[in-house]
JSON list of C-alpha atoms and ligand atoms in Angstrom, two decimals:
[
{"chain": "A", "resi": 758, "resn": "UNK", "atom": "CA", "xyz": [0.03, 0.02, 0.01]},
{"chain": "A", "resi": 759, "resn": "UNK", "atom": "CA", "xyz": [2.93, 2.30, 0.38]},
{"chain": "A", "resi": 760, "resn": "UNK", "atom": "CA", "xyz": [3.39, 5.32, 2.58]},
{"chain": "A", "resi": 761, "resn": "UNK", "atom": "CA", "xyz": [0.02, 6.63, 3.70]},
{"chain": "A", "resi": 762, "resn": "UNK", "atom": "CA", "xyz": [-1.00, 10.01, 5.12]},
{"chain": "A", "resi": 763, "resn": "UNK", "atom": "CA", "xyz": [-4.39, 11.20, 6.37]},
{"chain": "A", "resi": 764, "resn": "UNK", "atom": "CA", "xyz": [-4.87, 14.90, 6.28]},
{"chain": "A", "resi": 765, "resn": "UNK", "atom": "CA", "xyz": [-7.27, 16.56, 8.63]},
{"chain": "A", "resi": 766, "resn": "UNK", "atom": "CA", "xyz": [-8.05, 19.89, 6.94]},
{"chain": "A", "resi": 767, "resn": "UNK", "atom": "CA", "xyz": [-10.74, 22.47, 6.24]},
{"chain": "A", "resi": 768, "resn": "UNK", "atom": "CA", "xyz": [-9.41, 22.74, 2.66]},
{"chain": "A", "resi": 769, "resn": "UNK", "atom": "CA", "xyz": [-9.19, 19.27, 1.25]},
{"chain": "A", "resi": 770, "resn": "UNK", "atom": "CA", "xyz": [-9.05, 20.66, -2.29]},
{"chain": "A", "resi": 771, "resn": "UNK", "atom": "CA", "xyz": [-5.64, 22.10, -1.57]},
{"chain": "A", "resi": 772, "resn": "UNK", "atom": "CA", "xyz": [-4.22, 18.53, -1.99]},
{"chain": "A", "resi": 773, "resn": "UNK", "atom": "CA", "xyz": [-2.49, 17.05, -3.74]},
{"chain": "A", "resi": 774, "resn": "UNK", "atom": "CA", "xyz": [-1.46, 20.38, -5.38]},
{"chain": "A", "resi": 775, "resn": "UNK", "atom": "CA", "xyz": [2.32, 20.25, -5.97]},
{"chain": "A", "resi": 776, "resn": "UNK", "atom": "CA", "xyz": [2.38, 16.65, -4.71]},
{"chain": "A", "resi": 777, "resn": "UNK", "atom": "CA", "xyz": [0.33, 15.60, -7.71]},
{"chain": "A", "resi": 778, "resn": "UNK", "atom": "CA", "xyz": [3.08, 16.62, -10.15]},
{"chain": "A", "resi": 779, "resn": "UNK", "atom": "CA", "xyz": [6.65, 15.72, -11.04]},
{"chain": "A", "resi": 780, "resn": "UNK", "atom": "CA", "xyz": [8.46, 13.24, -8.83]},
{"chain": "A", "resi": 781, "resn": "UNK", "atom": "CA", "xyz": [5.81, 12.98, -6.10]},
{"chain": "A", "resi": 782, "resn": "UNK", "atom": "CA", "xyz": [3.01, 12.86, -8.66]},
{"chain": "A", "resi": 783, "resn": "UNK", "atom": "CA", "xyz": [4.61, 10.00, -10.50]},
{"chain": "A", "resi": 784, "resn": "UNK", "atom": "CA", "xyz": [5.07, 8.13, -7.15]},
{"chain": "A", "resi": 785, "resn": "UNK", "atom": "CA", "xyz": [1.42, 8.77, -6.31]},
{"chain": "A", "resi": 786, "resn": "UNK", "atom": "CA", "xyz": [0.37, 7.28, -9.67]},
{"chain": "A", "resi": 787, "resn": "UNK", "atom": "CA", "xyz": [2.73, 4.33, -9.05]},
{"chain": "A", "resi": 788, "resn": "UNK", "atom": "CA", "xyz": [1.12, 3.68, -5.61]},
{"chain": "A", "resi": 789, "resn": "UNK", "atom": "CA", "xyz": [4.35, 4.35, -3.72]},
{"chain": "A", "resi": 790, "resn": "UNK", "atom": "CA", "xyz": [2.34, 6.67, -1.43]},
{"chain": "A", "resi": 791, "resn": "UNK", "atom": "CA", "xyz": [-1.27, 7.56, -0.96]},
{"chain": "A", "resi": 792, "resn": "UNK", "atom": "CA", "xyz": [-3.24, 10.17, 1.00]},
{"chain": "A", "resi": 793, "resn": "UNK", "atom": "CA", "xyz": [-6.82, 10.76, 2.16]},
{"chain": "A", "resi": 794, "resn": "UNK", "atom": "CA", "xyz": [-7.96, 14.35, 2.91]},
{"chain": "A", "resi": 795, "resn": "UNK", "atom": "CA", "xyz": [-10.66, 14.47, 5.57]},
{"chain": "A", "resi": 796, "resn": "UNK", "atom": "CA", "xyz": [-12.69, 17.67, 5.56]},
{"chain": "A", "resi": 797, "resn": "UNK", "atom": "CA", "xyz": [-13.14, 18.50, 9.31]},
{"chain": "A", "resi": 798, "resn": "UNK", "atom": "CA", "xyz": [-16.12, 20.64, 8.43]},
{"chain": "A", "resi": 799, "resn": "UNK", "atom": "CA", "xyz": [-18.04, 17.43, 7.59]},
{"chain": "A", "resi": 800, "resn": "UNK", "atom": "CA", "xyz": [-18.08, 16.78, 11.36]},
{"chain": "A", "resi": 801, "resn": "UNK", "atom": "CA", "xyz": [-19.76, 19.96, 12.26]},
{"chain": "A", "resi": 802, "resn": "UNK", "atom": "CA", "xyz": [-23.34, 19.47, 13.30]},
{"chain": "A", "resi": 803, "resn": "UNK", "atom": "CA", "xyz": [-25.07, 22.90, 13.31]},
{"chain": "A", "resi": 804, "resn": "UNK", "atom": "CA", "xyz": [-26.68, 24.35, 10.19]},
{"chain": "A", "resi": 805, "resn": "UNK", "atom": "CA", "xyz": [-23.80, 26.79, 9.67]},
{"chain": "A", "resi": 806, "resn": "UNK", "atom": "CA", "xyz": [-21.27, 23.90, 9.91]},
{"chain": "A", "resi": 807, "resn": "UNK", "atom": "CA", "xyz": [-19.27, 25.95, 12.50]},
{"chain": "A", "resi": 808, "resn": "UNK", "atom": "CA", "xyz": [-15.75, 24.62, 13.31]},
{"chain": "A", "resi": 809, "resn": "UNK", "atom": "CA", "xyz": [-14.48, 27.41, 15.46]},
{"chain": "A", "resi": 810, "resn": "UNK", "atom": "CA", "xyz": [-15.39, 29.71, 18.38]},
{"chain": "A", "resi": 811, "resn": "UNK", "atom": "CA", "xyz": [-14.09, 32.69, 20.25]},
{"chain": "A", "resi": 812, "resn": "UNK", "atom": "CA", "xyz": [-11.10, 32.13, 22.64]},
{"chain": "A", "resi": 813, "resn": "UNK", "atom": "CA", "xyz": [-11.61, 31.81, 26.38]},
{"chain": "A", "resi": 814, "resn": "UNK", "atom": "CA", "xyz": [-9.66, 34.71, 27.98]},
{"chain": "A", "resi": 815, "resn": "UNK", "atom": "CA", "xyz": [-10.37, 37.04, 25.18]},
{"chain": "A", "resi": 816, "resn": "UNK", "atom": "CA", "xyz": [-8.09, 38.09, 22.35]},
{"chain": "A", "resi": 817, "resn": "UNK", "atom": "CA", "xyz": [-8.08, 38.24, 18.63]},
{"chain": "A", "resi": 818, "resn": "UNK", "atom": "CA", "xyz": [-9.06, 35.45, 16.24]},
{"chain": "A", "resi": 819, "resn": "UNK", "atom": "CA", "xyz": [-10.95, 32.18, 16.55]},
{"chain": "A", "resi": 820, "resn": "UNK", "atom": "CA", "xyz": [-10.03, 28.85, 17.94]},
{"chain": "A", "resi": 821, "resn": "UNK", "atom": "CA", "xyz": [-10.88, 25.46, 16.30]},
{"chain": "A", "resi": 822, "resn": "UNK", "atom": "CA", "xyz": [-13.24, 23.44, 18.52]},
{"chain": "A", "resi": 823, "resn": "UNK", "atom": "CA", "xyz": [-11.96, 20.27, 20.13]},
{"chain": "A", "resi": 824, "resn": "UNK", "atom": "CA", "xyz": [-15.13, 18.19, 19.54]},
{"chain": "A", "resi": 825, "resn": "UNK", "atom": "CA", "xyz": [-15.08, 18.63, 15.71]},
{"chain": "A", "resi": 826, "resn": "UNK", "atom": "CA", "xyz": [-11.40, 17.76, 15.47]},
{"chain": "A", "resi": 827, "resn": "UNK", "atom": "CA", "xyz": [-11.83, 14.75, 17.70]},
{"chain": "A", "resi": 828, "resn": "UNK", "atom": "CA", "xyz": [-14.74, 13.40, 15.59]},
{"chain": "A", "resi": 829, "resn": "UNK", "atom": "CA", "xyz": [-12.67, 13.95, 12.40]},
{"chain": "A", "resi": 830, "resn": "UNK", "atom": "CA", "xyz": [-9.76, 12.07, 13.98]},
{"chain": "A", "resi": 831, "resn": "UNK", "atom": "CA", "xyz": [-11.89, 9.14, 15.30]},
{"chain": "A", "resi": 832, "resn": "UNK", "atom": "CA", "xyz": [-13.32, 8.67, 11.80]},
{"chain": "A", "resi": 833, "resn": "UNK", "atom": "CA", "xyz": [-9.80, 7.66, 10.65]},
{"chain": "A", "resi": 834, "resn": "UNK", "atom": "CA", "xyz": [-9.44, 3.90, 10.81]},
{"chain": "A", "resi": 835, "resn": "UNK", "atom": "CA", "xyz": [-5.69, 3.78, 11.29]},
{"chain": "A", "resi": 836, "resn": "UNK", "atom": "CA", "xyz": [-4.35, 7.21, 12.19]},
{"chain": "A", "resi": 837, "resn": "UNK", "atom": "CA", "xyz": [-0.85, 6.18, 13.19]},
{"chain": "A", "resi": 838, "resn": "UNK", "atom": "CA", "xyz": [1.54, 8.90, 14.38]},
{"chain": "A", "resi": 839, "resn": "UNK", "atom": "CA", "xyz": [-0.43, 12.08, 14.96]},
{"chain": "A", "resi": 840, "resn": "UNK", "atom": "CA", "xyz": [1.20, 15.34, 13.96]},
{"chain": "A", "resi": 841, "resn": "UNK", "atom": "CA", "xyz": [-0.05, 18.89, 14.32]},
{"chain": "A", "resi": 842, "resn": "UNK", "atom": "CA", "xyz": [1.68, 21.34, 12.00]},
{"chain": "A", "resi": 843, "resn": "UNK", "atom": "CA", "xyz": [2.46, 24.44, 14.07]},
{"chain": "A", "resi": 844, "resn": "UNK", "atom": "CA", "xyz": [5.19, 27.02, 14.45]},
{"chain": "A", "resi": 845, "resn": "UNK", "atom": "CA", "xyz": [5.41, 25.94, 18.09]},
{"chain": "A", "resi": 846, "resn": "UNK", "atom": "CA", "xyz": [6.61, 22.51, 17.10]},
{"chain": "A", "resi": 847, "resn": "UNK", "atom": "CA", "xyz": [9.99, 20.75, 16.83]},
{"chain": "A", "resi": 848, "resn": "UNK", "atom": "CA", "xyz": [11.63, 22.16, 13.73]},
{"chain": "A", "resi": 849, "resn": "UNK", "atom": "CA", "xyz": [11.64, 19.70, 10.81]},
{"chain": "A", "resi": 850, "resn": "UNK", "atom": "CA", "xyz": [15.13, 18.68, 9.69]},
{"chain": "A", "resi": 851, "resn": "UNK", "atom": "CA", "xyz": [16.46, 15.85, 7.47]},
{"chain": "A", "resi": 852, "resn": "UNK", "atom": "CA", "xyz": [16.83, 13.48, 10.39]},
{"chain": "A", "resi": 853, "resn": "UNK", "atom": "CA", "xyz": [13.18, 13.84, 11.31]},
{"chain": "A", "resi": 854, "resn": "UNK", "atom": "CA", "xyz": [12.18, 13.61, 7.64]},
{"chain": "A", "resi": 855, "resn": "UNK", "atom": "CA", "xyz": [14.03, 10.36, 7.35]},
{"chain": "A", "resi": 856, "resn": "UNK", "atom": "CA", "xyz": [12.27, 9.04, 10.51]},
{"chain": "A", "resi": 857, "resn": "UNK", "atom": "CA", "xyz": [8.81, 10.03, 9.20]},
{"chain": "A", "resi": 858, "resn": "UNK", "atom": "CA", "xyz": [9.42, 8.58, 5.70]},
{"chain": "A", "resi": 859, "resn": "UNK", "atom": "CA", "xyz": [9.93, 5.18, 7.49]},
{"chain": "A", "resi": 860, "resn": "UNK", "atom": "CA", "xyz": [6.61, 5.45, 9.33]},
{"chain": "A", "resi": 861, "resn": "UNK", "atom": "CA", "xyz": [3.19, 4.82, 7.98]},
{"chain": "A", "resi": 862, "resn": "UNK", "atom": "CA", "xyz": [0.41, 5.68, 8.43]},
{"chain": "A", "resi": 863, "resn": "UNK", "atom": "CA", "xyz": [0.66, 9.32, 9.57]},
{"chain": "A", "resi": 864, "resn": "UNK", "atom": "CA", "xyz": [-2.11, 11.79, 10.39]},
{"chain": "A", "resi": 865, "resn": "UNK", "atom": "CA", "xyz": [-1.34, 15.45, 9.77]},
{"chain": "A", "resi": 866, "resn": "UNK", "atom": "CA", "xyz": [-3.64, 17.96, 11.48]},
{"chain": "A", "resi": 867, "resn": "UNK", "atom": "CA", "xyz": [-3.71, 21.30, 9.49]},
{"chain": "A", "resi": 868, "resn": "UNK", "atom": "CA", "xyz": [-5.01, 24.22, 11.59]},
{"chain": "A", "resi": 869, "resn": "UNK", "atom": "CA", "xyz": [-6.50, 27.49, 10.33]},
{"chain": "A", "resi": 870, "resn": "UNK", "atom": "CA", "xyz": [-7.62, 30.40, 12.46]},
{"chain": "A", "resi": 871, "resn": "UNK", "atom": "CA", "xyz": [-5.55, 31.41, 15.52]},
{"chain": "A", "resi": 872, "resn": "UNK", "atom": "CA", "xyz": [-5.19, 27.97, 16.80]},
{"chain": "A", "resi": 873, "resn": "UNK", "atom": "CA", "xyz": [-6.60, 24.72, 17.97]},
{"chain": "A", "resi": 874, "resn": "UNK", "atom": "CA", "xyz": [-8.10, 23.97, 21.44]},
{"chain": "A", "resi": 875, "resn": "UNK", "atom": "CA", "xyz": [-5.20, 22.61, 23.45]},
{"chain": "A", "resi": 876, "resn": "UNK", "atom": "CA", "xyz": [-7.28, 19.80, 24.99]},
{"chain": "A", "resi": 877, "resn": "UNK", "atom": "CA", "xyz": [-7.70, 17.83, 21.79]},
{"chain": "A", "resi": 878, "resn": "UNK", "atom": "CA", "xyz": [-3.98, 17.93, 21.20]},
{"chain": "A", "resi": 879, "resn": "UNK", "atom": "CA", "xyz": [-3.37, 16.61, 24.71]},
{"chain": "A", "resi": 880, "resn": "UNK", "atom": "CA", "xyz": [-6.09, 14.02, 24.68]},
{"chain": "A", "resi": 881, "resn": "UNK", "atom": "CA", "xyz": [-4.98, 12.48, 21.37]},
{"chain": "A", "resi": 882, "resn": "UNK", "atom": "CA", "xyz": [-1.21, 12.81, 21.87]},
{"chain": "A", "resi": 883, "resn": "UNK", "atom": "CA", "xyz": [-0.47, 15.04, 18.85]},
{"chain": "A", "resi": 884, "resn": "UNK", "atom": "CA", "xyz": [3.14, 15.91, 18.50]},
{"chain": "A", "resi": 885, "resn": "UNK", "atom": "CA", "xyz": [3.84, 19.36, 17.00]},
{"chain": "A", "resi": 886, "resn": "UNK", "atom": "CA", "xyz": [6.13, 19.90, 14.00]},
{"chain": "A", "resi": 887, "resn": "UNK", "atom": "CA", "xyz": [7.13, 23.27, 12.54]},
{"chain": "A", "resi": 888, "resn": "UNK", "atom": "CA", "xyz": [8.70, 23.75, 9.13]},
{"chain": "A", "resi": 889, "resn": "UNK", "atom": "CA", "xyz": [10.59, 26.92, 10.21]},
{"chain": "A", "resi": 890, "resn": "UNK", "atom": "CA", "xyz": [10.54, 30.07, 12.29]},
{"chain": "A", "resi": 891, "resn": "UNK", "atom": "CA", "xyz": [7.86, 31.99, 10.40]},
{"chain": "A", "resi": 892, "resn": "UNK", "atom": "CA", "xyz": [4.09, 31.86, 10.46]},
{"chain": "A", "resi": 893, "resn": "UNK", "atom": "CA", "xyz": [1.86, 30.57, 7.67]},
{"chain": "A", "resi": 894, "resn": "UNK", "atom": "CA", "xyz": [-1.86, 31.23, 7.42]},
{"chain": "A", "resi": 895, "resn": "UNK", "atom": "CA", "xyz": [-2.53, 27.50, 7.90]},
{"chain": "A", "resi": 896, "resn": "UNK", "atom": "CA", "xyz": [-0.90, 24.12, 8.24]},
{"chain": "A", "resi": 897, "resn": "UNK", "atom": "CA", "xyz": [-1.62, 22.83, 4.72]},
{"chain": "A", "resi": 898, "resn": "UNK", "atom": "CA", "xyz": [1.44, 24.15, 2.96]},
{"chain": "A", "resi": 899, "resn": "UNK", "atom": "CA", "xyz": [3.56, 22.94, 5.88]},
{"chain": "A", "resi": 900, "resn": "UNK", "atom": "CA", "xyz": [2.03, 19.45, 5.49]},
{"chain": "A", "resi": 901, "resn": "UNK", "atom": "CA", "xyz": [2.83, 19.49, 1.80]},
{"chain": "A", "resi": 902, "resn": "UNK", "atom": "CA", "xyz": [6.43, 20.35, 2.51]},
{"chain": "A", "resi": 903, "resn": "UNK", "atom": "CA", "xyz": [6.78, 17.68, 5.15]},
{"chain": "A", "resi": 904, "resn": "UNK", "atom": "CA", "xyz": [5.25, 15.15, 2.75]},
{"chain": "A", "resi": 905, "resn": "UNK", "atom": "CA", "xyz": [7.39, 16.22, -0.23]},
{"chain": "A", "resi": 906, "resn": "UNK", "atom": "CA", "xyz": [10.56, 15.77, 1.81]},
{"chain": "A", "resi": 907, "resn": "UNK", "atom": "CA", "xyz": [9.42, 12.29, 2.86]},
{"chain": "A", "resi": 908, "resn": "UNK", "atom": "CA", "xyz": [8.15, 11.11, -0.49]},
{"chain": "A", "resi": 909, "resn": "UNK", "atom": "CA", "xyz": [11.43, 11.63, -2.32]},
{"chain": "A", "resi": 910, "resn": "UNK", "atom": "CA", "xyz": [13.03, 9.32, 0.25]},
{"chain": "A", "resi": 911, "resn": "UNK", "atom": "CA", "xyz": [10.56, 6.41, -0.29]},
{"chain": "A", "resi": 912, "resn": "UNK", "atom": "CA", "xyz": [12.06, 3.29, -1.88]},
{"chain": "A", "resi": 913, "resn": "UNK", "atom": "CA", "xyz": [12.07, 3.48, -5.63]},
{"chain": "A", "resi": 914, "resn": "UNK", "atom": "CA", "xyz": [10.90, 7.06, -5.90]},
{"chain": "A", "resi": 915, "resn": "UNK", "atom": "CA", "xyz": [14.22, 8.69, -6.91]},
{"chain": "A", "resi": 916, "resn": "UNK", "atom": "CA", "xyz": [15.65, 7.02, -10.00]},
{"chain": "A", "resi": 917, "resn": "UNK", "atom": "CA", "xyz": [19.15, 7.39, -8.85]},
{"chain": "A", "resi": 918, "resn": "UNK", "atom": "CA", "xyz": [19.34, 6.10, -5.26]},
{"chain": "A", "resi": 919, "resn": "UNK", "atom": "CA", "xyz": [22.74, 7.69, -4.78]},
{"chain": "A", "resi": 920, "resn": "UNK", "atom": "CA", "xyz": [21.48, 11.20, -5.33]},
{"chain": "A", "resi": 921, "resn": "UNK", "atom": "CA", "xyz": [19.81, 11.36, -1.90]},
{"chain": "A", "resi": 922, "resn": "UNK", "atom": "CA", "xyz": [23.01, 10.33, -0.17]},
{"chain": "A", "resi": 923, "resn": "UNK", "atom": "CA", "xyz": [25.14, 13.05, -1.66]},
{"chain": "A", "resi": 924, "resn": "UNK", "atom": "CA", "xyz": [22.90, 15.99, -1.33]},
{"chain": "A", "resi": 925, "resn": "UNK", "atom": "CA", "xyz": [22.72, 18.77, 1.27]},
{"chain": "A", "resi": 926, "resn": "UNK", "atom": "CA", "xyz": [22.24, 17.57, 4.84]},
{"chain": "A", "resi": 927, "resn": "UNK", "atom": "CA", "xyz": [22.48, 13.85, 4.13]},
{"chain": "A", "resi": 928, "resn": "UNK", "atom": "CA", "xyz": [26.13, 14.01, 5.24]},
{"chain": "A", "resi": 929, "resn": "UNK", "atom": "CA", "xyz": [25.70, 17.06, 7.49]},
{"chain": "A", "resi": 930, "resn": "UNK", "atom": "CA", "xyz": [27.05, 19.43, 4.88]},
{"chain": "A", "resi": 931, "resn": "UNK", "atom": "CA", "xyz": [25.57, 21.75, 2.23]},
{"chain": "A", "resi": 932, "resn": "UNK", "atom": "CA", "xyz": [26.01, 20.67, -1.31]},
{"chain": "A", "resi": 933, "resn": "UNK", "atom": "CA", "xyz": [29.01, 21.41, -3.50]},
{"chain": "A", "resi": 934, "resn": "UNK", "atom": "CA", "xyz": [28.39, 23.41, -6.69]},
{"chain": "A", "resi": 935, "resn": "UNK", "atom": "CA", "xyz": [27.25, 21.71, -9.92]},
{"chain": "A", "resi": 936, "resn": "UNK", "atom": "CA", "xyz": [28.18, 22.32, -13.51]},
{"chain": "A", "resi": 937, "resn": "UNK", "atom": "CA", "xyz": [27.04, 21.08, -16.93]},
{"chain": "A", "resi": 938, "resn": "UNK", "atom": "CA", "xyz": [27.96, 21.99, -20.49]},
{"chain": "A", "resi": 939, "resn": "UNK", "atom": "CA", "xyz": [29.21, 24.15, -22.04]},
{"chain": "A", "resi": 940, "resn": "UNK", "atom": "CA", "xyz": [32.63, 24.03, -20.48]},
{"chain": "A", "resi": 941, "resn": "UNK", "atom": "CA", "xyz": [32.97, 27.73, -21.27]},
{"chain": "A", "resi": 942, "resn": "UNK", "atom": "CA", "xyz": [29.78, 29.72, -20.95]},
{"chain": "A", "resi": 943, "resn": "UNK", "atom": "CA", "xyz": [29.47, 33.23, -22.30]},
{"chain": "A", "resi": 944, "resn": "UNK", "atom": "CA", "xyz": [26.88, 34.97, -20.21]},
{"chain": "A", "resi": 945, "resn": "UNK", "atom": "CA", "xyz": [24.61, 37.34, -22.23]},
{"chain": "A", "resi": 946, "resn": "UNK", "atom": "CA", "xyz": [25.54, 40.14, -19.81]},
{"chain": "A", "resi": 947, "resn": "UNK", "atom": "CA", "xyz": [29.13, 40.20, -20.73]},
{"chain": "A", "resi": 948, "resn": "UNK", "atom": "CA", "xyz": [31.42, 37.82, -18.87]},
{"chain": "A", "resi": 949, "resn": "UNK", "atom": "CA", "xyz": [32.65, 34.36, -19.65]},
{"chain": "A", "resi": 950, "resn": "UNK", "atom": "CA", "xyz": [32.69, 31.57, -17.02]},
{"chain": "A", "resi": 951, "resn": "UNK", "atom": "CA", "xyz": [34.69, 28.26, -17.08]},
{"chain": "A", "resi": 952, "resn": "UNK", "atom": "CA", "xyz": [33.82, 24.98, -15.39]},
{"chain": "A", "resi": 953, "resn": "UNK", "atom": "CA", "xyz": [36.54, 24.25, -12.75]},
{"chain": "A", "resi": 954, "resn": "UNK", "atom": "CA", "xyz": [39.32, 22.40, -14.55]},
{"chain": "A", "resi": 955, "resn": "UNK", "atom": "CA", "xyz": [39.43, 19.56, -11.98]},
{"chain": "A", "resi": 956, "resn": "UNK", "atom": "CA", "xyz": [35.92, 18.47, -12.90]},
{"chain": "A", "resi": 957, "resn": "UNK", "atom": "CA", "xyz": [37.06, 17.86, -16.41]},
{"chain": "A", "resi": 958, "resn": "UNK", "atom": "CA", "xyz": [40.24, 15.96, -15.41]},
{"chain": "A", "resi": 959, "resn": "UNK", "atom": "CA", "xyz": [38.60, 12.50, -15.15]},
{"chain": "A", "resi": 960, "resn": "UNK", "atom": "CA", "xyz": [40.39, 11.88, -11.85]},
{"chain": "A", "resi": 961, "resn": "UNK", "atom": "CA", "xyz": [37.53, 10.68, -9.69]},
{"chain": "A", "resi": 962, "resn": "UNK", "atom": "CA", "xyz": [39.42, 10.70, -6.35]},
{"chain": "A", "resi": 963, "resn": "UNK", "atom": "CA", "xyz": [40.60, 14.30, -6.88]},
{"chain": "A", "resi": 964, "resn": "UNK", "atom": "CA", "xyz": [37.00, 15.28, -7.91]},
{"chain": "A", "resi": 965, "resn": "UNK", "atom": "CA", "xyz": [35.62, 13.66, -4.71]},
{"chain": "A", "resi": 966, "resn": "UNK", "atom": "CA", "xyz": [38.09, 15.51, -2.57]},
{"chain": "A", "resi": 967, "resn": "UNK", "atom": "CA", "xyz": [37.40, 18.80, -4.39]},
{"chain": "A", "resi": 968, "resn": "UNK", "atom": "CA", "xyz": [33.68, 18.44, -3.92]},
{"chain": "A", "resi": 969, "resn": "UNK", "atom": "CA", "xyz": [34.07, 17.64, -0.22]},
{"chain": "A", "resi": 970, "resn": "UNK", "atom": "CA", "xyz": [36.31, 20.63, 0.31]},
{"chain": "A", "resi": 971, "resn": "UNK", "atom": "CA", "xyz": [33.74, 22.85, -1.51]},
{"chain": "A", "resi": 972, "resn": "UNK", "atom": "CA", "xyz": [30.85, 21.48, 0.51]},
{"chain": "A", "resi": 973, "resn": "UNK", "atom": "CA", "xyz": [32.80, 22.36, 3.78]},
{"chain": "A", "resi": 974, "resn": "UNK", "atom": "CA", "xyz": [33.79, 25.72, 2.49]},
{"chain": "A", "resi": 975, "resn": "UNK", "atom": "CA", "xyz": [30.12, 26.56, 1.58]},
{"chain": "A", "resi": 976, "resn": "UNK", "atom": "CA", "xyz": [28.82, 25.14, 4.88]},
{"chain": "A", "resi": 977, "resn": "UNK", "atom": "CA", "xyz": [31.42, 27.16, 6.96]},
{"chain": "A", "resi": 978, "resn": "UNK", "atom": "CA", "xyz": [30.44, 30.38, 5.16]},
{"chain": "A", "resi": 979, "resn": "UNK", "atom": "CA", "xyz": [26.76, 29.95, 5.17]},
{"chain": "A", "resi": 980, "resn": "UNK", "atom": "CA", "xyz": [25.78, 27.60, 7.97]},
{"chain": "A", "resi": 981, "resn": "UNK", "atom": "CA", "xyz": [28.61, 27.37, 10.48]},
{"chain": "A", "resi": 982, "resn": "UNK", "atom": "CA", "xyz": [26.01, 26.02, 12.99]},
{"chain": "A", "resi": 983, "resn": "UNK", "atom": "CA", "xyz": [25.95, 22.75, 10.96]},
{"chain": "A", "resi": 984, "resn": "UNK", "atom": "CA", "xyz": [29.81, 22.30, 11.49]},
{"chain": "A", "resi": 985, "resn": "UNK", "atom": "CA", "xyz": [30.03, 23.43, 15.08]},
{"chain": "A", "resi": 986, "resn": "UNK", "atom": "CA", "xyz": [30.21, 19.85, 16.44]},
{"chain": "A", "resi": 987, "resn": "UNK", "atom": "CA", "xyz": [33.29, 18.60, 14.58]},
{"chain": "A", "resi": 988, "resn": "UNK", "atom": "CA", "xyz": [35.23, 21.79, 13.90]},
{"chain": "V", "resi": 2006, "resn": "ADE", "atom": "N1", "xyz": [1.39, 26.64, 10.57]},
{"chain": "V", "resi": 2006, "resn": "ADE", "atom": "C1", "xyz": [1.59, 27.92, 10.56]},
{"chain": "V", "resi": 2006, "resn": "ADE", "atom": "N2", "xyz": [2.96, 28.20, 10.47]},
{"chain": "V", "resi": 2006, "resn": "ADE", "atom": "C2", "xyz": [3.57, 27.03, 10.51]},
{"chain": "V", "resi": 2006, "resn": "ADE", "atom": "C3", "xyz": [4.96, 26.65, 10.53]},
{"chain": "V", "resi": 2006, "resn": "ADE", "atom": "N3", "xyz": [5.93, 27.52, 10.47]},
{"chain": "V", "resi": 2006, "resn": "ADE", "atom": "N4", "xyz": [5.26, 25.33, 10.54]},
{"chain": "V", "resi": 2006, "resn": "ADE", "atom": "C4", "xyz": [4.24, 24.37, 10.53]},
{"chain": "V", "resi": 2006, "resn": "ADE", "atom": "N5", "xyz": [2.91, 24.73, 10.58]},
{"chain": "V", "resi": 2006, "resn": "ADE", "atom": "C5", "xyz": [2.60, 26.02, 10.56]}
]
């Protein structure tokens, strides 16, 4: 059945969006992963299908009601690990992506409005995951990003299995620079640029060393925090 994700959302039509195209889209067609988007509004009982209410204690915005979210969750036959996408959560990194790609099923709760009643998160043991230190208007794009990062790691999804081992973060470093033809490229805005000679030398060991040195140099310049441990 492949890797399966249930999405609890008020906007099921936002999916699959970008996940229906390119690499993830092909993998979806091939059955390597699947998803089911549950519209939480279907669990509202009043005529206006209300899913939110004003916050206790006052303040701006609305809060999603715990009863609606719980009913939506309980409608899922096998929810698996429950995750609430939220800027308060543990920040997603490649290690966590690797862990989640190896786990199925997952249920991703996508919030809208100011937040979600804390009690439903506590009662159903949602862990919180953030995709970075900025605030989105809802959890759906964050869920898609988490899923995209996992899908490309699923067995058989990337044609060249080596690719995922060499790229940024897999070895704790940012990626070395890439070049393709032509060997000498004349930019339309004036200058001419050559591909580094060593990459055309055919000496695989030297090329490997050069790439590793470049990866370290770029990581030291841009993200010294990634090197801090072994420097
Ligand atoms: N929802 C709103 N902002 C978010 C973020 N940064 N990460 C995950 N979910 C979010």
